[in-house]
Amino acid sequence: MGHAHSCDQSWCISTAKLIDGKDANSFGALFAEKGTFKFGNQASVVGPTAIAAYCEYFFNMICSSKHTFVSLTSERGAGIEARLRIAWEGKCEYTRLNSSTVTNPFTNIVHFNRAGLITRYNIYIDNSNLFEPSTVSGGMTTPARSSGEGFNVDT
């Protein structure tokens, strides 16, 4: 993979805003009909409708999320819109339903078809601490925030 193009960074920022805004339907609409979505160690979900429903279910399990990016690389085909694959690393700060927070590093690998729709989206993350009983019910806060590296979704 090579260096990322500015349009790839814009795509990642706008996609993260959909996720952080809990817009499951718009996120699902980014996928090809047989596109797959795999979140951590969960089973893959297939198709825009199922992916949107899966995300909606997850969004209801958390108060909010906030993505910060560390790095982005991409591989492209011919032409400006022929984005084939993006790999982005970052941190996601989750606010649990009890208002405590946890920040976890992630790497997303996203594959696209020639039409620009997602054919495969894999999120490599260990979110086991997000739903640990001691932290969810005990109100423990993990304040690990981004050191300011990379680029922020709000920019």
PDB file of N, CA and C in Angstrom, residues 15-28 37 39 51-65 67 92 94-97 123 131:
ATOM      1  N   THR A  15     -16.770   8.909   6.987  1.00  0.00           N
ATOM      2  CA  THR A  15     -17.275   7.620   7.461  1.00  0.00           C
ATOM      3  C   THR A  15     -17.253   7.561   8.985  1.00  0.00           C
ATOM      4  N   ALA A  16     -16.169   8.041   9.585  1.00  0.00           N
ATOM      5  CA  ALA A  16     -16.097   8.069  11.049  1.00  0.00           C
ATOM      6  C   ALA A  16     -17.189   8.955  11.631  1.00  0.00           C
ATOM      7  N   LYS A  17     -17.502  10.049  10.956  1.00  0.00           N
ATOM      8  CA  LYS A  17     -18.584  10.919  11.438  1.00  0.00           C
ATOM      9  C   LYS A  17     -19.931  10.206  11.382  1.00  0.00           C
ATOM     10  N   LEU A  18     -20.145   9.365  10.364  1.00  0.00           N
ATOM     11  CA  LEU A  18     -21.383   8.576  10.323  1.00  0.00           C
ATOM     12  C   LEU A  18     -21.454   7.644  11.521  1.00  0.00           C
ATOM     13  N   ILE A  19     -20.334   6.993  11.810  1.00  0.00           N
ATOM     14  CA  ILE A  19     -20.289   6.056  12.936  1.00  0.00           C
ATOM     15  C   ILE A  19     -20.445   6.805  14.246  1.00  0.00           C
ATOM     16  N   ASP A  20     -19.669   7.866  14.440  1.00  0.00           N
ATOM     17  CA  ASP A  20     -19.756   8.631  15.688  1.00  0.00           C
ATOM     18  C   ASP A  20     -21.122   9.291  15.850  1.00  0.00           C
ATOM     19  N   GLY A  21     -21.794   9.574  14.744  1.00  0.00           N
ATOM     20  CA  GLY A  21     -23.144  10.128  14.776  1.00  0.00           C
ATOM     21  C   GLY A  21     -24.230   9.067  14.877  1.00  0.00           C
ATOM     22  N   LYS A  22     -23.812   7.795  14.979  1.00  0.00           N
ATOM     23  CA  LYS A  22     -24.732   6.656  15.090  1.00  0.00           C
ATOM     24  C   LYS A  22     -25.708   6.581  13.913  1.00  0.00           C
ATOM     25  N   ASP A  23     -25.236   6.910  12.730  1.00  0.00           N
ATOM     26  CA  ASP A  23     -26.068   6.876  11.528  1.00  0.00           C
ATOM     27  C   ASP A  23     -25.895   5.525  10.829  1.00  0.00           C
ATOM     28  N   ALA A  24     -26.529   4.512  11.375  1.00  0.00           N
ATOM     29  CA  ALA A  24     -26.374   3.137  10.893  1.00  0.00           C
ATOM     30  C   ALA A  24     -26.848   2.977   9.451  1.00  0.00           C
ATOM     31  N   ASN A  25     -27.945   3.619   9.089  1.00  0.00           N
ATOM     32  CA  ASN A  25     -28.468   3.460   7.728  1.00  0.00           C
ATOM     33  C   ASN A  25     -27.532   4.045   6.679  1.00  0.00           C
ATOM     34  N   SER A  26     -26.983   5.221   6.937  1.00  0.00           N
ATOM     35  CA  SER A  26     -26.045   5.822   5.984  1.00  0.00           C
ATOM     36  C   SER A  26     -24.756   5.013   5.902  1.00  0.00           C
ATOM     37  N   PHE A  27     -24.315   4.471   7.024  1.00  0.00           N
ATOM     38  CA  PHE A  27     -23.131   3.616   7.009  1.00  0.00           C
ATOM     39  C   PHE A  27     -23.402   2.362   6.178  1.00  0.00           C
ATOM     40  N   GLY A  28     -24.535   1.732   6.393  1.00  0.00           N
ATOM     41  CA  GLY A  28     -24.900   0.541   5.628  1.00  0.00           C
ATOM     42  C   GLY A  28     -24.977   0.809   4.136  1.00  0.00           C
ATOM     43  N   PHE A  37     -19.062  -6.939   6.560  1.00  0.00           N
ATOM     44  CA  PHE A  37     -18.586  -6.100   7.656  1.00  0.00           C
ATOM     45  C   PHE A  37     -18.233  -7.020   8.811  1.00  0.00           C
ATOM     46  N   PHE A  39     -16.559  -6.863  12.681  1.00  0.00           N
ATOM     47  CA  PHE A  39     -16.183  -5.995  13.790  1.00  0.00           C
ATOM     48  C   PHE A  39     -15.514  -6.836  14.869  1.00  0.00           C
ATOM     49  N   ILE A  51     -26.021  -5.000   7.715  1.00  0.00           N
ATOM     50  CA  ILE A  51     -24.936  -4.221   8.327  1.00  0.00           C
ATOM     51  C   ILE A  51     -25.516  -3.034   9.097  1.00  0.00           C
ATOM     52  N   ALA A  52     -26.478  -2.354   8.524  1.00  0.00           N
ATOM     53  CA  ALA A  52     -27.117  -1.223   9.214  1.00  0.00           C
ATOM     54  C   ALA A  52     -27.792  -1.701  10.499  1.00  0.00           C
ATOM     55  N   ALA A  53     -28.492  -2.833  10.444  1.00  0.00           N
ATOM     56  CA  ALA A  53     -29.165  -3.364  11.633  1.00  0.00           C
ATOM     57  C   ALA A  53     -28.151  -3.755  12.704  1.00  0.00           C
ATOM     58  N   TYR A  54     -27.055  -4.375  12.297  1.00  0.00           N
ATOM     59  CA  TYR A  54     -25.997  -4.760  13.221  1.00  0.00           C
ATOM     60  C   TYR A  54     -25.432  -3.523  13.918  1.00  0.00           C
ATOM     61  N   CYS A  55     -25.135  -2.495  13.136  1.00  0.00           N
ATOM     62  CA  CYS A  55     -24.574  -1.264  13.706  1.00  0.00           C
ATOM     63  C   CYS A  55     -25.566  -0.577  14.630  1.00  0.00           C
ATOM     64  N   GLU A  56     -26.825  -0.537  14.238  1.00  0.00           N
ATOM     65  CA  GLU A  56     -27.865   0.070  15.089  1.00  0.00           C
ATOM     66  C   GLU A  56     -27.907  -0.632  16.449  1.00  0.00           C
ATOM     67  N   TYR A  57     -27.834  -1.956  16.434  1.00  0.00           N
ATOM     68  CA  TYR A  57     -27.834  -2.729  17.673  1.00  0.00           C
ATOM     69  C   TYR A  57     -26.633  -2.342  18.536  1.00  0.00           C
ATOM     70  N   PHE A  58     -25.441  -2.270  17.919  1.00  0.00           N
ATOM     71  CA  PHE A  58     -24.241  -1.893  18.665  1.00  0.00           C
ATOM     72  C   PHE A  58     -24.350  -0.470  19.198  1.00  0.00           C
ATOM     73  N   PHE A  59     -24.823   0.458  18.370  1.00  0.00           N
ATOM     74  CA  PHE A  59     -24.935   1.855  18.786  1.00  0.00           C
ATOM     75  C   PHE A  59     -25.828   2.003  20.018  1.00  0.00           C
ATOM     76  N   ASN A  60     -26.829   1.151  20.140  1.00  0.00           N
ATOM     77  CA  ASN A  60     -27.713   1.201  21.305  1.00  0.00           C
ATOM     78  C   ASN A  60     -27.055   0.647  22.567  1.00  0.00           C
ATOM     79  N   MET A  61     -25.900  -0.002  22.414  1.00  0.00           N
ATOM     80  CA  MET A  61     -25.180  -0.557  23.558  1.00  0.00           C
ATOM     81  C   MET A  61     -24.163   0.428  24.140  1.00  0.00           C
ATOM     82  N   ILE A  62     -23.954   1.559  23.457  1.00  0.00           N
ATOM     83  CA  ILE A  62     -23.001   2.562  23.924  1.00  0.00           C
ATOM     84  C   ILE A  62     -23.675   3.933  23.917  1.00  0.00           C
ATOM     85  N   CYS A  63     -23.105   4.844  24.666  1.00  0.00           N
ATOM     86  CA  CYS A  63     -23.598   6.222  24.647  1.00  0.00           C
ATOM     87  C   CYS A  63     -23.065   6.945  23.419  1.00  0.00           C
ATOM     88  N   SER A  64     -21.734   6.803  23.170  1.00  0.00           N
ATOM     89  CA  SER A  64     -21.146   7.498  22.020  1.00  0.00           C
ATOM     90  C   SER A  64     -19.772   6.916  21.703  1.00  0.00           C
ATOM     91  N   SER A  65     -19.260   7.345  20.554  1.00  0.00           N
ATOM     92  CA  SER A  65     -17.893   7.004  20.158  1.00  0.00           C
ATOM     93  C   SER A  65     -17.255   8.226  19.533  1.00  0.00           C
ATOM     94  N   HIS A  67     -13.742   8.897  17.109  1.00  0.00           N
ATOM     95  CA  HIS A  67     -12.566   8.366  16.425  1.00  0.00           C
ATOM     96  C   HIS A  67     -11.488   9.434  16.246  1.00  0.00           C
ATOM     97  N   CYS A  92     -10.336   4.781  19.223  1.00  0.00           N
ATOM     98  CA  CYS A  92     -11.752   5.104  19.383  1.00  0.00           C
ATOM     99  C   CYS A  92     -12.061   5.217  20.866  1.00  0.00           C
ATOM    100  N   TYR A  94     -14.827   5.291  23.463  1.00  0.00           N
ATOM    101  CA  TYR A  94     -16.227   4.946  23.663  1.00  0.00           C
ATOM    102  C   TYR A  94     -16.691   5.519  24.989  1.00  0.00           C
ATOM    103  N   THR A  95     -17.879   6.072  25.005  1.00  0.00           N
ATOM    104  CA  THR A  95     -18.531   6.430  26.260  1.00  0.00           C
ATOM    105  C   THR A  95     -19.616   5.387  26.475  1.00  0.00           C
ATOM    106  N   ARG A  96     -19.490   4.711  27.596  1.00  0.00           N
ATOM    107  CA  ARG A  96     -20.459   3.662  27.928  1.00  0.00           C
ATOM    108  C   ARG A  96     -21.769   4.295  28.376  1.00  0.00           C
ATOM    109  N   LEU A  97     -22.783   3.475  28.508  1.00  0.00           N
ATOM    110  CA  LEU A  97     -24.096   3.967  28.946  1.00  0.00           C
ATOM    111  C   LEU A  97     -24.056   4.540  30.360  1.00  0.00           C
ATOM    112  N   ILE A 123     -12.714  -4.544  10.896  1.00  0.00           N
ATOM    113  CA  ILE A 123     -12.208  -3.727  12.000  1.00  0.00           C
ATOM    114  C   ILE A 123     -11.453  -4.654  12.946  1.00  0.00           C
ATOM    115  N   PHE A 131     -17.215  -3.884  27.578  1.00  0.00           N
ATOM    116  CA  PHE A 131     -18.366  -4.438  28.276  1.00  0.00           C
ATOM    117  C   PHE A 131     -17.980  -5.282  29.480  1.00  0.00           C
TER     118      PHE A 131
END
